[in-house]
Every structure is written in C-alpha cells, then in structure tokens.
Amino acid sequence: HLSIRLTHKTRVLGRIIGFINSKHLRHRDSTLMTALTLFVLSGMPASAATTVDDVINKVRAPAYDCPDSALFDELETTLNDESITAEQRFSLLSAKGQFLICRGDYESALTMLKSLIAQEDVDDTSYAYVSAINQIGFIYDAQESPERCQYYRQARALSSPERHSDIFTFASLSLIT
C-alpha cells in the first residue's frame, strides 16, 4: 500500500514540477505551485509513518491473548525497514515478544525483551514498554520463577484500569494466583 501511495505522489509531484517549468506559468503562479509541491512532499513521510503505526496497531494483541500468527511476516518486514523511528521499532519488538511467547520460544523472547527494556531514553509509560515488562513476568511465571512477581508488580504500577487496562488486569490477576 505504501509503495502505491508513494508512486502516486511521485507522479503527482512530477506533473507539478513539469507545470512549474512550463513557459506559460507566471511568477505569481509559480510561487503557489512551489508551495503546493512542498505541501505534497511534506505529506510523504507522514504516510509512511502512518503505515508503520497501522502495522503496530494490527499486530498488538491484548496481554491475555496471542496475536494473529498470520501477521508475523508483516511484523518482520516492517522491522527490517530502516526508516522506522526508534519508538516504532520499540513497539514492534515488544509485539514480537508476544509472538515468540505464544510460539513457546520463551528464551528468545526473554533475551529480546530484557535488552529492549534496558535501552536508555525509553518511555516507561508507553504501552510497548509496560507490555514488555508484563511479558517478562509471564515468561518467569511459565518457568515458575519467583522473579515473576517483581515484573507483574512493575507492570501493574505502570498501568491502571484507565491506562493499559488489559495489562493492569492481567498483572493484577497474575499476582493473585
């Protein structure tokens, strides 16, 4: 979808530039067309970011569920895109942790998630961060490790019934059982 939108914008941009270069364009009109060209160009990165954000929203599953395994390849493809932001990469890797857990690959998920939360300048209020903390708690829970309580407490403290409610509920119930 992104390549179709960018191809269309490239064609539109080419037409605009061709029109600007035409002999029949007056100076006043060329200023207007230059402004229009800048407007079209400014929209290109936004559409790419929106597409990545759409993937993030699509692959994110509630804390108590597994994501749709058919989306894993799309997640991996998006992670390989070098133009994604650090925040988008963090969100995608956090979602990947849940995919790995649901596949039973706890060790890979734990290694990746611990590395993820150890990064500097991380937004510890973001859904992706709180989800990563909760996922680590789940892995330790599956391994019957007492460390699970530390992570579930942290996930519960960083969430609430209003903010990241699925994580709050999951972490709270996990601390009871």
mmCIF file of C-alpha atoms in Angstrom:
data_model
loop_
_atom_site.group_PDB
_atom_site.id
_atom_site.type_symbol
_atom_site.label_atom_id
_atom_site.label_comp_id
_atom_site.label_asym_id
_atom_site.label_seq_id
_atom_site.Cartn_x
_atom_site.Cartn_y
_atom_site.Cartn_z
ATOM 1 C CA HIS A 1 0.000 0.000 0.000
ATOM 2 C CA LEU A 2 2.826 2.359 0.855
ATOM 3 C CA SER A 3 4.556 1.870 -2.494
ATOM 4 C CA ILE A 4 1.298 2.571 -4.353
ATOM 5 C CA ARG A 5 0.775 5.796 -2.380
ATOM 6 C CA LEU A 6 4.377 6.906 -2.876
ATOM 7 C CA THR A 7 4.254 6.063 -6.596
ATOM 8 C CA HIS A 8 1.065 8.106 -6.955
ATOM 9 C CA LYS A 9 2.607 11.030 -5.068
ATOM 10 C CA THR A 10 5.740 10.787 -7.206
ATOM 11 C CA ARG A 11 3.628 11.007 -10.372
ATOM 12 C CA VAL A 12 1.678 13.969 -8.989
ATOM 13 C CA LEU A 13 4.908 15.643 -7.975
ATOM 14 C CA GLY A 14 6.344 15.102 -11.481
ATOM 15 C CA ARG A 15 3.301 16.751 -13.030
ATOM 16 C CA ILE A 16 3.574 19.687 -10.647
ATOM 17 C CA ILE A 17 7.270 20.175 -11.438
ATOM 18 C CA GLY A 18 6.552 19.920 -15.172
ATOM 19 C CA PHE A 19 3.831 22.534 -14.831
ATOM 20 C CA ILE A 20 6.128 24.832 -12.843
ATOM 21 C CA ASN A 21 8.762 24.598 -15.580
ATOM 22 C CA SER A 22 6.306 25.383 -18.365
ATOM 23 C CA LYS A 23 6.769 28.691 -20.212
ATOM 24 C CA HIS A 24 3.146 29.668 -19.671
ATOM 25 C CA LEU A 25 3.405 29.933 -15.891
ATOM 26 C CA ARG A 26 3.552 33.396 -14.431
ATOM 27 C CA HIS A 27 5.735 34.219 -11.397
ATOM 28 C CA ARG A 28 2.742 34.514 -9.027
ATOM 29 C CA ASP A 29 1.502 31.092 -10.094
ATOM 30 C CA SER A 30 4.957 29.523 -9.736
ATOM 31 C CA THR A 31 5.069 30.634 -6.090
ATOM 32 C CA LEU A 32 1.709 28.963 -5.500
ATOM 33 C CA MET A 33 2.871 25.790 -7.235
ATOM 34 C CA THR A 34 6.101 25.728 -5.215
ATOM 35 C CA ALA A 35 4.056 25.932 -2.035
ATOM 36 C CA LEU A 36 1.821 23.125 -3.312
ATOM 37 C CA THR A 37 4.868 20.999 -4.121
ATOM 38 C CA LEU A 38 6.257 21.483 -0.609
ATOM 39 C CA PHE A 39 2.861 20.508 0.805
ATOM 40 C CA VAL A 40 2.843 17.270 -1.219
ATOM 41 C CA LEU A 41 6.417 16.476 -0.188
ATOM 42 C CA SER A 42 5.710 17.134 3.480
ATOM 43 C CA GLY A 43 2.963 14.520 3.373
ATOM 44 C CA MET A 44 5.195 11.693 2.150
ATOM 45 C CA PRO A 45 6.926 10.747 5.409
ATOM 46 C CA ALA A 46 3.653 11.069 7.306
ATOM 47 C CA SER A 47 2.020 8.412 5.146
ATOM 48 C CA ALA A 48 4.965 6.080 5.737
ATOM 49 C CA ALA A 49 4.759 6.662 9.499
ATOM 50 C CA THR A 50 1.028 6.074 9.441
ATOM 51 C CA THR A 51 1.531 2.788 7.657
ATOM 52 C CA VAL A 52 4.051 1.600 10.273
ATOM 53 C CA ASP A 53 1.714 2.738 13.043
ATOM 54 C CA ASP A 54 -1.081 0.784 11.360
ATOM 55 C CA VAL A 55 1.094 -2.344 11.456
ATOM 56 C CA ILE A 56 1.873 -1.729 15.126
ATOM 57 C CA ASN A 57 -1.821 -1.470 15.936
ATOM 58 C CA LYS A 58 -2.612 -4.529 13.850
ATOM 59 C CA VAL A 59 -0.020 -6.826 15.458
ATOM 60 C CA ARG A 60 -0.630 -5.663 19.026
ATOM 61 C CA ALA A 61 -2.752 -8.134 20.976
ATOM 62 C CA PRO A 62 -4.195 -7.726 24.469
ATOM 63 C CA ALA A 63 -1.974 -9.007 27.291
ATOM 64 C CA TYR A 64 -4.223 -12.018 27.848
ATOM 65 C CA ASP A 65 -4.239 -13.181 24.220
ATOM 66 C CA CYS A 66 -1.927 -14.204 21.397
ATOM 67 C CA PRO A 67 -1.545 -12.090 18.271
ATOM 68 C CA ASP A 68 -2.678 -13.455 14.919
ATOM 69 C CA SER A 69 0.255 -15.631 13.808
ATOM 70 C CA ALA A 70 -0.505 -14.776 10.161
ATOM 71 C CA LEU A 71 0.759 -11.233 10.897
ATOM 72 C CA PHE A 72 4.256 -12.289 11.969
ATOM 73 C CA ASP A 73 5.788 -11.916 8.481
ATOM 74 C CA GLU A 74 4.354 -8.400 8.168
ATOM 75 C CA LEU A 75 5.847 -7.557 11.567
ATOM 76 C CA GLU A 76 9.264 -8.853 10.486
ATOM 77 C CA THR A 77 9.107 -6.995 7.161
ATOM 78 C CA THR A 78 8.257 -3.764 8.951
ATOM 79 C CA LEU A 79 11.085 -4.296 11.456
ATOM 80 C CA ASN A 80 13.524 -4.573 8.527
ATOM 81 C CA ASP A 81 12.508 -1.115 7.277
ATOM 82 C CA GLU A 82 15.455 1.135 8.133
ATOM 83 C CA SER A 83 13.303 4.271 8.043
ATOM 84 C CA ILE A 84 11.174 3.434 11.092
ATOM 85 C CA THR A 85 11.637 5.519 14.213
ATOM 86 C CA ALA A 86 13.178 4.217 17.437
ATOM 87 C CA GLU A 87 9.762 4.382 19.104
ATOM 88 C CA GLN A 88 8.159 2.377 16.288
ATOM 89 C CA ARG A 89 10.965 -0.209 16.430
ATOM 90 C CA PHE A 90 10.474 -0.499 20.200
ATOM 91 C CA SER A 91 6.722 -1.066 19.761
ATOM 92 C CA LEU A 92 7.266 -3.665 17.040
ATOM 93 C CA LEU A 93 9.877 -5.536 19.090
ATOM 94 C CA SER A 94 7.584 -5.538 22.109
ATOM 95 C CA ALA A 95 4.831 -7.024 19.937
ATOM 96 C CA LYS A 96 7.333 -9.558 18.570
ATOM 97 C CA GLY A 97 7.955 -10.693 22.142
ATOM 98 C CA GLN A 98 4.316 -11.682 22.431
ATOM 99 C CA PHE A 99 4.510 -13.620 19.155
ATOM 100 C CA LEU A 100 7.579 -15.503 20.431
ATOM 101 C CA ILE A 101 5.917 -16.286 23.765
ATOM 102 C CA CYS A 102 2.842 -17.621 22.006
ATOM 103 C CA ARG A 103 5.108 -19.878 19.931
ATOM 104 C CA GLY A 104 6.680 -21.179 23.136
ATOM 105 C CA ASP A 105 10.056 -19.570 22.399
ATOM 106 C CA TYR A 106 10.474 -18.126 25.889
ATOM 107 C CA GLU A 107 14.258 -17.863 25.825
ATOM 108 C CA SER A 108 14.388 -15.766 22.636
ATOM 109 C CA ALA A 109 11.552 -13.594 23.894
ATOM 110 C CA LEU A 110 13.182 -13.085 27.304
ATOM 111 C CA THR A 111 16.547 -12.154 25.809
ATOM 112 C CA MET A 112 14.972 -9.707 23.379
ATOM 113 C CA LEU A 113 12.589 -8.143 25.916
ATOM 114 C CA LYS A 114 15.249 -7.665 28.604
ATOM 115 C CA SER A 115 17.506 -5.998 26.043
ATOM 116 C CA LEU A 116 14.575 -3.845 24.938
ATOM 117 C CA ILE A 117 13.689 -2.512 28.398
ATOM 118 C CA ALA A 118 17.368 -1.894 29.230
ATOM 119 C CA GLN A 119 17.650 0.739 26.483
ATOM 120 C CA GLU A 120 18.267 4.326 27.515
ATOM 121 C CA ASP A 121 15.677 7.051 26.914
ATOM 122 C CA VAL A 122 12.742 4.634 26.875
ATOM 123 C CA ASP A 123 9.235 5.929 27.514
ATOM 124 C CA ASP A 124 8.325 3.789 30.504
ATOM 125 C CA THR A 125 4.704 4.933 30.270
ATOM 126 C CA SER A 126 4.203 3.622 26.731
ATOM 127 C CA TYR A 127 2.062 0.575 26.065
ATOM 128 C CA ALA A 128 5.018 -1.168 24.433
ATOM 129 C CA TYR A 129 7.246 -0.751 27.497
ATOM 130 C CA VAL A 130 4.597 -1.823 30.000
ATOM 131 C CA SER A 131 3.716 -4.761 27.751
ATOM 132 C CA ALA A 132 7.372 -5.834 27.607
ATOM 133 C CA ILE A 133 7.557 -5.755 31.426
ATOM 134 C CA ASN A 134 4.370 -7.800 31.677
ATOM 135 C CA GLN A 135 5.628 -10.311 29.099
ATOM 136 C CA ILE A 136 8.814 -10.838 31.111
ATOM 137 C CA GLY A 137 6.616 -11.502 34.146
ATOM 138 C CA PHE A 138 4.657 -14.036 32.118
ATOM 139 C CA ILE A 139 7.812 -15.847 30.986
ATOM 140 C CA TYR A 140 9.068 -16.086 34.588
ATOM 141 C CA ASP A 141 5.594 -17.251 35.592
ATOM 142 C CA ALA A 142 5.691 -20.039 32.983
ATOM 143 C CA GLN A 143 9.110 -21.008 34.330
ATOM 144 C CA GLU A 144 7.715 -20.888 37.893
ATOM 145 C CA SER A 145 10.361 -18.348 38.852
ATOM 146 C CA PRO A 146 9.680 -16.018 41.812
ATOM 147 C CA GLU A 147 11.026 -13.120 39.700
ATOM 148 C CA ARG A 148 7.595 -13.036 38.049
ATOM 149 C CA CYS A 149 6.168 -11.056 40.973
ATOM 150 C CA GLN A 150 8.672 -8.212 40.532
ATOM 151 C CA TYR A 151 7.698 -7.773 36.875
ATOM 152 C CA TYR A 152 3.969 -8.168 37.448
ATOM 153 C CA ARG A 153 4.136 -5.551 40.244
ATOM 154 C CA GLN A 154 6.027 -3.184 37.956
ATOM 155 C CA ALA A 155 3.546 -3.747 35.094
ATOM 156 C CA ARG A 156 0.626 -3.118 37.450
ATOM 157 C CA ALA A 157 2.272 0.027 38.841
ATOM 158 C CA LEU A 158 2.842 1.421 35.323
ATOM 159 C CA SER A 159 -0.729 0.716 34.241
ATOM 160 C CA SER A 160 -4.205 1.334 35.635
ATOM 161 C CA PRO A 161 -7.831 0.481 34.862
ATOM 162 C CA GLU A 162 -7.807 3.570 32.587
ATOM 163 C CA ARG A 163 -4.316 3.269 31.088
ATOM 164 C CA HIS A 164 -3.255 -0.036 29.529
ATOM 165 C CA SER A 165 -6.201 -1.713 31.258
ATOM 166 C CA ASP A 166 -5.559 -5.147 29.725
ATOM 167 C CA ILE A 167 -2.072 -5.192 31.231
ATOM 168 C CA PHE A 168 -3.335 -3.884 34.569
ATOM 169 C CA THR A 169 -5.946 -6.642 34.773
ATOM 170 C CA PHE A 170 -3.550 -9.367 33.632
ATOM 171 C CA ALA A 171 -0.768 -8.329 36.020
ATOM 172 C CA SER A 172 -3.185 -7.935 38.930
ATOM 173 C CA LEU A 173 -4.719 -11.383 38.404
ATOM 174 C CA SER A 174 -1.284 -12.934 37.912
ATOM 175 C CA LEU A 175 -0.161 -11.592 41.275
ATOM 176 C CA ILE A 176 -3.155 -13.242 42.957
ATOM 177 C CA THR A 177 -2.568 -16.696 41.512
#
